[in-house]
Structure formats: structure tokens, C-alpha cells
PDB file of C-alpha atoms in Angstrom:
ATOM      1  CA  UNK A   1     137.884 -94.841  39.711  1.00 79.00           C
ATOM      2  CA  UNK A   2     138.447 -91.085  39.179  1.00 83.00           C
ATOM      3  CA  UNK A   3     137.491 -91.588  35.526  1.00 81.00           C
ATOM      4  CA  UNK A   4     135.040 -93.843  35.559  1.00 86.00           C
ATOM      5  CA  UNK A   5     133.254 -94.350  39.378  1.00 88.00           C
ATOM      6  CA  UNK A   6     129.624 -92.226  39.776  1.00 90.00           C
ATOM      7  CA  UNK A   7     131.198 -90.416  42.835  1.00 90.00           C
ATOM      8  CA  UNK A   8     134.101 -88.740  41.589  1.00 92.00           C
ATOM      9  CA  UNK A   9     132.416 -87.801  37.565  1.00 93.00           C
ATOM     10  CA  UNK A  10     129.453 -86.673  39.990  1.00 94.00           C
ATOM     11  CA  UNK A  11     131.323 -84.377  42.212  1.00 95.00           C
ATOM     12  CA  UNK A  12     132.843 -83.225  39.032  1.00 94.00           C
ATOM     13  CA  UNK A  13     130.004 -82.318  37.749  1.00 93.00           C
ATOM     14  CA  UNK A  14     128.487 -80.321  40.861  1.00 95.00           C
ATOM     15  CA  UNK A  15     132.227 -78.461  41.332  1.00 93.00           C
ATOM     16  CA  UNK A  16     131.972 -77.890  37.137  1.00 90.00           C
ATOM     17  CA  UNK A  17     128.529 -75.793  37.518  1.00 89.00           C
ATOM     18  CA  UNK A  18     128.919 -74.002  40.905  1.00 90.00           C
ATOM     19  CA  UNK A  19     132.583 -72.695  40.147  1.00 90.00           C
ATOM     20  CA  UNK A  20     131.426 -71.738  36.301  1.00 87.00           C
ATOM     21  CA  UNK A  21     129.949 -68.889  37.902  1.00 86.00           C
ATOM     22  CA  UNK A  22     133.871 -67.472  39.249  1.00 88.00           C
ATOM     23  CA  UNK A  23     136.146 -68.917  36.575  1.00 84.00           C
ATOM     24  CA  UNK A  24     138.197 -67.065  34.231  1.00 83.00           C
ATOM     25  CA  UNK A  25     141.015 -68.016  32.021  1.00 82.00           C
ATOM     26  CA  UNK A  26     144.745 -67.456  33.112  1.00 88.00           C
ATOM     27  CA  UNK A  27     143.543 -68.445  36.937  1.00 94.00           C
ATOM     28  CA  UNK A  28     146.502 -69.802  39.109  1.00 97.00           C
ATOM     29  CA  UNK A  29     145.065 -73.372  40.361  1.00 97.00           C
ATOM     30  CA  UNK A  30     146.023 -75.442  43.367  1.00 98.00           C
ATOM     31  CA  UNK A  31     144.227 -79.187  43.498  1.00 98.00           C
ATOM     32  CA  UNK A  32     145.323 -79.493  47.774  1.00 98.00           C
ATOM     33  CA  UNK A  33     144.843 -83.261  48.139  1.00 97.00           C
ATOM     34  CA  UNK A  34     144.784 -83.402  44.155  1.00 96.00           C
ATOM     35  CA  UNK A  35     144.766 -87.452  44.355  1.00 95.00           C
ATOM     36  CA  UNK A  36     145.117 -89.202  40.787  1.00 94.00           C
ATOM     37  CA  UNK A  37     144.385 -85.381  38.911  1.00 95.00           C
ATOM     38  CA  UNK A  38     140.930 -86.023  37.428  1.00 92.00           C
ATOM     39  CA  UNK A  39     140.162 -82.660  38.967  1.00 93.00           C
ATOM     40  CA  UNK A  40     143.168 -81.090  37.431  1.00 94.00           C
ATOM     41  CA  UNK A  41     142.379 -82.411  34.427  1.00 90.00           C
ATOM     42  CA  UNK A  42     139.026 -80.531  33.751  1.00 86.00           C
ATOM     43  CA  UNK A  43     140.559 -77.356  35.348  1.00 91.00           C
ATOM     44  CA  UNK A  44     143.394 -76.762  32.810  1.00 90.00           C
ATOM     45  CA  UNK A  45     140.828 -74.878  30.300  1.00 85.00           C
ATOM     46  CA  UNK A  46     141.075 -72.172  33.203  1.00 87.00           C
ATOM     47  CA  UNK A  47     144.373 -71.280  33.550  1.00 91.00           C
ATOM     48  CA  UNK A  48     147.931 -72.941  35.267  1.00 95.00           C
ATOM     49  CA  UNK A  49     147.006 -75.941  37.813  1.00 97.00           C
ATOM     50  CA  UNK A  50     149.464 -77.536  40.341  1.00 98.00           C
ATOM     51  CA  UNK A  51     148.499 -80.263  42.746  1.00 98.00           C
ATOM     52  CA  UNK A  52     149.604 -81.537  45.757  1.00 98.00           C
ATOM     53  CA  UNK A  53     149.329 -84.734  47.442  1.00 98.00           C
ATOM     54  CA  UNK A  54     150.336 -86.677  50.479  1.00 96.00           C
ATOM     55  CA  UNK A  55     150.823 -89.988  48.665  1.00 96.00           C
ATOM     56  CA  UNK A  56     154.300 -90.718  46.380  1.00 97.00           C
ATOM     57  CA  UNK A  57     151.976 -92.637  44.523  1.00 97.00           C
ATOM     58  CA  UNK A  58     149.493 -90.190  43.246  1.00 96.00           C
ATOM     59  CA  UNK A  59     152.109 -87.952  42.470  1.00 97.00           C
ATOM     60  CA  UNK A  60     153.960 -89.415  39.897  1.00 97.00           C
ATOM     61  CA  UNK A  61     150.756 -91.323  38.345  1.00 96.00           C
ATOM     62  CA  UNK A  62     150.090 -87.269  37.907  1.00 96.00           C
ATOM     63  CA  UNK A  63     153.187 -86.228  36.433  1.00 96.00           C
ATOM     64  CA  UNK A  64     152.584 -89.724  34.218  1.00 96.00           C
ATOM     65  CA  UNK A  65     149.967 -87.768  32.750  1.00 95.00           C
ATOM     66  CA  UNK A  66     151.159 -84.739  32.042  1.00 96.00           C
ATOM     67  CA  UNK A  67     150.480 -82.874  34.997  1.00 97.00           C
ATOM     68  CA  UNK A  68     152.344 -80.528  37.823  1.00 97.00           C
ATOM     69  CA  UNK A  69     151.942 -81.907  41.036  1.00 98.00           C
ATOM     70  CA  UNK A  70     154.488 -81.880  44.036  1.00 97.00           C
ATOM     71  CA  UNK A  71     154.371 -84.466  47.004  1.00 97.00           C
ATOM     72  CA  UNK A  72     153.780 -82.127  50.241  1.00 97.00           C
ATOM     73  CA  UNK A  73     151.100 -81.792  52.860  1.00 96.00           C
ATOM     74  CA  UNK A  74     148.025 -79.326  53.260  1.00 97.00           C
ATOM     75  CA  UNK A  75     149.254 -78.426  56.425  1.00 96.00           C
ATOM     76  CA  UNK A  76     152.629 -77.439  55.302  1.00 96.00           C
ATOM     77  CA  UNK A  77     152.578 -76.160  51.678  1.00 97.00           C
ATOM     78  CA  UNK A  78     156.283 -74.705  50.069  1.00 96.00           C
ATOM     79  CA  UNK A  79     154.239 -72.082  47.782  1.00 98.00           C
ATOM     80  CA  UNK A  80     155.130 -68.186  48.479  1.00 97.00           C
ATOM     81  CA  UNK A  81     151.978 -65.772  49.885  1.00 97.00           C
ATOM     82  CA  UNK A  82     148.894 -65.310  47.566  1.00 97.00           C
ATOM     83  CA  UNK A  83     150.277 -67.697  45.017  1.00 97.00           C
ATOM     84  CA  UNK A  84     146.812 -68.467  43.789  1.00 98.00           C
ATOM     85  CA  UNK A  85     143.837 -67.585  42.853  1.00 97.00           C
ATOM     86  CA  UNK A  86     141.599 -70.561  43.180  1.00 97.00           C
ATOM     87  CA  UNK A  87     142.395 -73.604  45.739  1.00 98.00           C
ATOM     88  CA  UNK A  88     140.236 -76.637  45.829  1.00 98.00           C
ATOM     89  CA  UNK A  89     140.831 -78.967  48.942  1.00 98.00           C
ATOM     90  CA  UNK A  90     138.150 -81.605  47.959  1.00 97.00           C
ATOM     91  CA  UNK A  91     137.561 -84.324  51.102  1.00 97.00           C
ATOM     92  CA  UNK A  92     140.799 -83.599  52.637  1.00 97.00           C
ATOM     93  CA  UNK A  93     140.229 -82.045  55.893  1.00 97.00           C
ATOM     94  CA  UNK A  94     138.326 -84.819  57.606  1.00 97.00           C
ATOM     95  CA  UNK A  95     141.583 -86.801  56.956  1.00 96.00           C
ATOM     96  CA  UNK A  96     143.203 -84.155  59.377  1.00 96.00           C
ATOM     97  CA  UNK A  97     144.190 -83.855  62.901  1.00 95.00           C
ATOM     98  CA  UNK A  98     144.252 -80.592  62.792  1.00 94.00           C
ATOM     99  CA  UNK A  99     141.909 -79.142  60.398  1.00 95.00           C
ATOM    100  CA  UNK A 100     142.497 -75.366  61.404  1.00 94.00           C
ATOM    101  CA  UNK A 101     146.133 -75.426  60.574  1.00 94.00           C
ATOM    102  CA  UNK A 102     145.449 -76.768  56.909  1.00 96.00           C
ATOM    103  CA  UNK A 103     143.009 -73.696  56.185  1.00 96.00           C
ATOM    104  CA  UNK A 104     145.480 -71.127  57.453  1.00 96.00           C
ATOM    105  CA  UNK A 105     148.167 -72.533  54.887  1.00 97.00           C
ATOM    106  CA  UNK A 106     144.967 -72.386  52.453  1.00 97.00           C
ATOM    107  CA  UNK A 107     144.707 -69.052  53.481  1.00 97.00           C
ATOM    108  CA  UNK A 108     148.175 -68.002  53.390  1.00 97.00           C
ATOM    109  CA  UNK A 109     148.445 -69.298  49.764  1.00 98.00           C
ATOM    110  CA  UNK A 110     145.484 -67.719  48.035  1.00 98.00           C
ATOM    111  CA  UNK A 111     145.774 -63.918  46.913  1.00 97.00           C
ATOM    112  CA  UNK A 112     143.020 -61.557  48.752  1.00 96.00           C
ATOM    113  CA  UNK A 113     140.015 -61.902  46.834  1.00 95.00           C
ATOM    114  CA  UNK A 114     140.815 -65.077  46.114  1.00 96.00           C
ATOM    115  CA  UNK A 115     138.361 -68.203  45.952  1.00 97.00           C
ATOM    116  CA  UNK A 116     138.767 -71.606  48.344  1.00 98.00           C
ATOM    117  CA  UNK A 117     136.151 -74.695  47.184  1.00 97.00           C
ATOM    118  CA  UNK A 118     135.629 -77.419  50.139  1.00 98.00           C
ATOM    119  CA  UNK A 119     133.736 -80.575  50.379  1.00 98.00           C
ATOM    120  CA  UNK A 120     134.092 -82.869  53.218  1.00 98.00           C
ATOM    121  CA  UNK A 121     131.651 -85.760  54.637  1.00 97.00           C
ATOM    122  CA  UNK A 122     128.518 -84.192  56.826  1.00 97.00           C
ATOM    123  CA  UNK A 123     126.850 -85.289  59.479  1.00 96.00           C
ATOM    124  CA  UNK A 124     128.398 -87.129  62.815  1.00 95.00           C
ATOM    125  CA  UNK A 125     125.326 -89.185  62.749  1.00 94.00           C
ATOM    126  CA  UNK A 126     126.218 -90.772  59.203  1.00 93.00           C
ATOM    127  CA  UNK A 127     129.842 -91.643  60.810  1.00 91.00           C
ATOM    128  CA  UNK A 128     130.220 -95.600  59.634  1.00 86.00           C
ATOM    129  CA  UNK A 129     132.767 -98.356  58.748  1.00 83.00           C
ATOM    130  CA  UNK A 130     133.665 -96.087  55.393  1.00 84.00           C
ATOM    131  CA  UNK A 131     134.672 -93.362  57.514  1.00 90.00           C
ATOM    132  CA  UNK A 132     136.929 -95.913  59.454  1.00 89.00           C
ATOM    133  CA  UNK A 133     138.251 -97.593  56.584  1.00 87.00           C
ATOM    134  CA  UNK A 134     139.276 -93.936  55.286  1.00 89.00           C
ATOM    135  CA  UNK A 135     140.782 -92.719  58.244  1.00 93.00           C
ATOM    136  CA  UNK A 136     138.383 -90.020  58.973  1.00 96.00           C
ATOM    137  CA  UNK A 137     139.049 -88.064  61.925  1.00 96.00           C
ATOM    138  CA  UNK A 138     135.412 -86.393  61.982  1.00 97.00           C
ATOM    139  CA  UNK A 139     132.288 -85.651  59.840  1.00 97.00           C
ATOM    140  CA  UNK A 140     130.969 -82.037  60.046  1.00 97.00           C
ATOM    141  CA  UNK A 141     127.765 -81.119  61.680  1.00 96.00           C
ATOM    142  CA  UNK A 142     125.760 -78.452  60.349  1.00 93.00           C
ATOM    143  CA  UNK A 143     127.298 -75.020  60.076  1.00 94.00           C
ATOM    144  CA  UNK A 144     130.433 -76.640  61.652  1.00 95.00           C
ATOM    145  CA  UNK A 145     132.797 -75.656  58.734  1.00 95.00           C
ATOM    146  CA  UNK A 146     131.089 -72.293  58.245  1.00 95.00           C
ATOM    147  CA  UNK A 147     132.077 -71.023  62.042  1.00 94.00           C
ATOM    148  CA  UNK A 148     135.632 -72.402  61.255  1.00 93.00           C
ATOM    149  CA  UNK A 149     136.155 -70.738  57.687  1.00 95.00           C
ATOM    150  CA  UNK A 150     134.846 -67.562  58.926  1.00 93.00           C
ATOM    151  CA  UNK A 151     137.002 -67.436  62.210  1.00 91.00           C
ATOM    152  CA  UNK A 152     139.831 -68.094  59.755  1.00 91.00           C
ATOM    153  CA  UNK A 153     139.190 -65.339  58.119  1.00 92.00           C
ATOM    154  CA  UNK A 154     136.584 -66.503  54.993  1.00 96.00           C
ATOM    155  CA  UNK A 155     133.427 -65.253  53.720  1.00 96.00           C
ATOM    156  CA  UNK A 156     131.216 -67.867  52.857  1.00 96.00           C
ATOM    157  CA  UNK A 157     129.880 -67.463  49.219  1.00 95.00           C
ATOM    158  CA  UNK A 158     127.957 -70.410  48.910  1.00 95.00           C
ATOM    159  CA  UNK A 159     127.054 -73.155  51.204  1.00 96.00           C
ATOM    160  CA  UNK A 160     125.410 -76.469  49.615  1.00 96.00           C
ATOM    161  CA  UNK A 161     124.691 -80.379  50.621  1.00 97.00           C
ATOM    162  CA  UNK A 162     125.242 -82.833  48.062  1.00 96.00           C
ATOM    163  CA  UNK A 163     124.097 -86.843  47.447  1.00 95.00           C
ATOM    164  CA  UNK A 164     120.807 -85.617  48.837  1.00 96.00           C
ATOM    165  CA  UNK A 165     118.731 -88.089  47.032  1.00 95.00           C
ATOM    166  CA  UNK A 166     121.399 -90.744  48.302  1.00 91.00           C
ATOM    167  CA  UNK A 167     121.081 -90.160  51.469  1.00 93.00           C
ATOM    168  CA  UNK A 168     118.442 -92.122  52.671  1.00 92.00           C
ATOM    169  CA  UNK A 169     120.422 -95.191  51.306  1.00 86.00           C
ATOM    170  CA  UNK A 170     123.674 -94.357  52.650  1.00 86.00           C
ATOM    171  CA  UNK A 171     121.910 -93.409  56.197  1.00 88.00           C
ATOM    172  CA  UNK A 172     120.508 -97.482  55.645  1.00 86.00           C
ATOM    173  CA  UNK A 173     123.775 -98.954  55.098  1.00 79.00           C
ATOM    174  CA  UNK A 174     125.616 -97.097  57.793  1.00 80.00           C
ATOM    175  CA  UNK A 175     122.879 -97.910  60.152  1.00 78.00           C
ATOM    176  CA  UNK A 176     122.688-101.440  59.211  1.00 76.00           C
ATOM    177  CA  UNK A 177     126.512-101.343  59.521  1.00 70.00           C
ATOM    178  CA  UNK A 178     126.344-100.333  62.968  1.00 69.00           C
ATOM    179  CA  UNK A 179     123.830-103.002  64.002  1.00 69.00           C
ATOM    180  CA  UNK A 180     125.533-106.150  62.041  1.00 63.00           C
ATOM    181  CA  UNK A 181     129.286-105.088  61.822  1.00 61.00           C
ATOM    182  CA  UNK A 182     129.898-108.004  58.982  1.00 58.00           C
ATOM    183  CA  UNK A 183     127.336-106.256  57.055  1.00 54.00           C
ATOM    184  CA  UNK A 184     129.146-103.021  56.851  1.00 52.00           C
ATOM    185  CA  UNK A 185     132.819-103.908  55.918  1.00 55.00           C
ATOM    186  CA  UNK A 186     132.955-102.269  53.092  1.00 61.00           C
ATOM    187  CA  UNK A 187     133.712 -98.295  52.102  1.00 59.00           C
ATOM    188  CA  UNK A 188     130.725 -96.414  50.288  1.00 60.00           C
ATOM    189  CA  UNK A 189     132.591 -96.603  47.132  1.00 56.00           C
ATOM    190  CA  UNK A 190     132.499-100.696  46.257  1.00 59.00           C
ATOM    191  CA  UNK A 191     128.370 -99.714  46.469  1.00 60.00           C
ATOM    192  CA  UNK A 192     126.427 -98.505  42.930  1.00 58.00           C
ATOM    193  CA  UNK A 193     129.464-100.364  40.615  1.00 66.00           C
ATOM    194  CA  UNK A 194     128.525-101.936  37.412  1.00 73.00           C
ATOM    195  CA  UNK A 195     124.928-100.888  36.016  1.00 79.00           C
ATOM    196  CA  UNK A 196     124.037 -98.977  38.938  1.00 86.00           C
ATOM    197  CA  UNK A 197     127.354 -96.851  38.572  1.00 90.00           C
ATOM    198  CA  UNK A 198     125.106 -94.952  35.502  1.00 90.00           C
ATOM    199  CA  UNK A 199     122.025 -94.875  37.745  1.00 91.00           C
ATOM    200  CA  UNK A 200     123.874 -92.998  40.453  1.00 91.00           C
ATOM    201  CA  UNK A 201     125.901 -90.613  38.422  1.00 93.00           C
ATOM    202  CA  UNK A 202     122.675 -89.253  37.091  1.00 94.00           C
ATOM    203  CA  UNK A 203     121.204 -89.036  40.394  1.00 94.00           C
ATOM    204  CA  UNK A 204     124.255 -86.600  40.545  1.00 95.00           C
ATOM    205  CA  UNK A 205     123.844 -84.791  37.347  1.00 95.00           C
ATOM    206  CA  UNK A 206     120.560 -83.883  38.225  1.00 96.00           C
ATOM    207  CA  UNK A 207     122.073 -82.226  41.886  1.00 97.00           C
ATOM    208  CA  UNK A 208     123.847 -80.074  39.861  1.00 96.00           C
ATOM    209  CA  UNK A 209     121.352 -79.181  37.677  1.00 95.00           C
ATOM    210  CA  UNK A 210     118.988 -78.113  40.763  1.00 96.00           C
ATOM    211  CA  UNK A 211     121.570 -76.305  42.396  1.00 94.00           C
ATOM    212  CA  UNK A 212     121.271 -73.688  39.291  1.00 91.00           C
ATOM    213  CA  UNK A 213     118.296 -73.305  41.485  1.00 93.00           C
ATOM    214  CA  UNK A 214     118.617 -73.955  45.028  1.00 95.00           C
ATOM    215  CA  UNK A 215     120.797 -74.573  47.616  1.00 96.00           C
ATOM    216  CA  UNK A 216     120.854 -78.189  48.720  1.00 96.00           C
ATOM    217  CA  UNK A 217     119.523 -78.425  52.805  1.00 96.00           C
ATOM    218  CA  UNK A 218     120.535 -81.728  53.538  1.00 97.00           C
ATOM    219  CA  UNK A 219     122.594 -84.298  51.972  1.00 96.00           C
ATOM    220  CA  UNK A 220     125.767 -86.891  52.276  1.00 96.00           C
ATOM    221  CA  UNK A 221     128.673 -84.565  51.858  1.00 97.00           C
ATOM    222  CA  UNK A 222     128.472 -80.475  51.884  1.00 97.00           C
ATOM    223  CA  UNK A 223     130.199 -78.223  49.699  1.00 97.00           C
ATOM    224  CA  UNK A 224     131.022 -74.970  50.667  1.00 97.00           C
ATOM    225  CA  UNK A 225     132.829 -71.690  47.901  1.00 97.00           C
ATOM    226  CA  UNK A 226     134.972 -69.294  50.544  1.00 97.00           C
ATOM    227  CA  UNK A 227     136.495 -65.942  49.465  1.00 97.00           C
ATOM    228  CA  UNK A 228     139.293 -64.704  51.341  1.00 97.00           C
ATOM    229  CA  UNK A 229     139.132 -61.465  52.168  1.00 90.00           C
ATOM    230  CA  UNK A 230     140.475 -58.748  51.253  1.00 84.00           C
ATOM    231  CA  UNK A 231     141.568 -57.387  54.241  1.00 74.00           C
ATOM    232  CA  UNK A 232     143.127 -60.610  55.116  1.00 66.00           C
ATOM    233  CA  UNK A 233     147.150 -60.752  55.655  1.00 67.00           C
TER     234      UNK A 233
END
């Protein structure tokens, strides 16, 4: 699915353009919640990336391939202070009790200056049988994660919705779900396989293409680029 599914190549494809912007080569990576490493994979032109992962499972499919990745949680990483210079955490934190403790490890690992990329779920009023079937502890309401990152010590750099043309669909689905519970049994990724998995992924390439542009006001998911700062311990 990480290869192949319109969701994950799409979100590659938004993360690709806003973080082209900040990239350098030589960059110390960490993928936090790095899942089968198609993320890592397009982020080795930039530098040294490690991942990290929850699941035993993940983990060694990543070493499989050829790539570093250790077995630990977000809210308890075994890297030193300012270890990196770039952290992704990439819908991870609504899988969290505690959401705050995972960003002050985030924190604690990236160097002062350094650059923390976030997308989670939005919206408590999307909140549906995916969200259930994933173990989601919350969506995030508008400006929700912004308050947090900045009380932790972040400076928001950029701030953007995604799936925004998707949304009304998704809204449909969830709602429908809600109303007939046989009718929404299913997560949000067995939707748009087969020919509409091309249809969707270019609904996606052209997000990222308009957020040259714009910021995105509304959508499915949000995105958020934090810099630590330099102050910060």
C-alpha cells in the first residue's frame, strides 16, 4: 500500500514539495512512526535517515530493504540531544495517549534550528468507523496542534489542510457511517482502489501543486512544518 495506494504516493507528494523548500544534502533524518519506509525511501537523496516504529513487523520489513530503523516508541526515543536535523512524525500522534509527551521527545531530539513535519487527521466532526478501526485517540480541531507545538516550544512555519477536494466525500461516508453502522465498516483506505486509485492520487498531485500557491483552509488531514527554536534547551 505504501508503494502503490493514492494516499500514501499522495502525501508523498505534498511532504516532497513543501519540505523542498528546507532540504539540503547531508541532513540527519528521523521517520518517528516510519511504518514500512516508503518515506525513508524518497528522503535518502537528503542526507542519513533512521526510522522508528512501534511494530516488530515494520521494522525488519525496513531493514529487509536496506534501511536503518530501530523498534522504539515516539514517546520514549534512545537518540542523544539534537541528534537531528529534520524529524517527520507523519499520522502518529492521534494514535497517542499522550500526545504532549511524544513532541517533547521530538523536541529533545532535533538540534535548535531544527525542522519537525506533522500531519495528523482534522476535524472532530469527521471522527468515523476509520478512526475506530485505527485506534485513534482524537482528530484535531482547528488551530488545536498549533497552540500545542507552540506551548512546546515550536514556531509554526507553515500550516496547511490537505484532501481538500476529498473532503466532501469522506464527510459523506463518515456521515452515512454514523447513520447506518453496516454501511461504514470499513477504514478510508479500502475506498478509491483499483481505477479510482489513479483518479485520487491526482486529485492529490494537484494539492501539491496549489500549495506552491496557497495555503490549504480546509481539508481531511492538516499538515503543519515546526522549527524548534533556537533558544530552546
Amino acid at each position: 500500500m505504501e508503494c502503490n495506494h493514492w494516499w500514501y504516493k499522495g502525501r508523498r507528494e505534498i511532504i516532497s514539495k513543501l519540505l523542498n523548500l528546507y532540504l539540503s544534502p547531508d541532513m540527519k533524518i528521523l521517520d518517528a512512526g516510519c511504518g514500512a519506509g516508503g518515506n525513508m525511501v524518497f528522503l535518502e537523496k537528503y542526507g542519513s535517515v533512521m526510522g522508528i516504529d512501534i511494530s516488530p513487523e515494520m521494522v525488519e520489513h525496513c531493514k529487509k530493504i536496506g534501511l536503518m530503523a530501530r523498534r522504539e516508541s515516539v514517546t520514549r526515543l534512545s537518540f542523544e540531544d539534537q541528534s537531528f536535523d529534520l524529524v517527520l512524525c507523519l499520522d502518529v500522534l492521534e494514535h497517542l495517549e499522550n500526545d504532549q509527551k511524544a513532541l517533547e521527545e521530538l523536541k529533545r531530539v532535533l538540534r535548535p534550528g531544527g525542522l519537525l513535519l506533522i500531519t495528523v487527521p482534522s476535524f472532530s466532526w469527521l471522527w468515523g468507523r476509520h478512526d475506530e478501526l485505527n485506534q485513534h485517540y482524537r482528530r484535531y480541531d482547528s488551530g488545536e496542534l498549533q497552540q500545542i507545538l507552540q506551548s512546546a516550544g515550536f514556531q509554526v512555519e507553515r500550516s496547511t489542510y490537505f484532501n481538500f477536494f476529498l473532503l466532501p466525500p469522506v464527510w459523506l461516508v463518515r456521515k452515512l457511517g454514523r447513520m447506518l453502522p453496516a454501511f461504514g465498516g470499513k477504514t478510508d483506505f479500502q475506498f478509491g482502489c483499483g481505477r479510482l486509485n489513479l483518479f485520487f492520487y491526482a486529485v492529490m498531485k494537484l494539492e501539491a501543486v496549489l500549495m506552491d500557491y496557497v495555503n490549504l483552509p480546509i481539508g481531511v488531514s492538516q499538515l503543519i512544518l515546526a522549527r524548534k527554536k533556537e533558544s530552546s534547551p
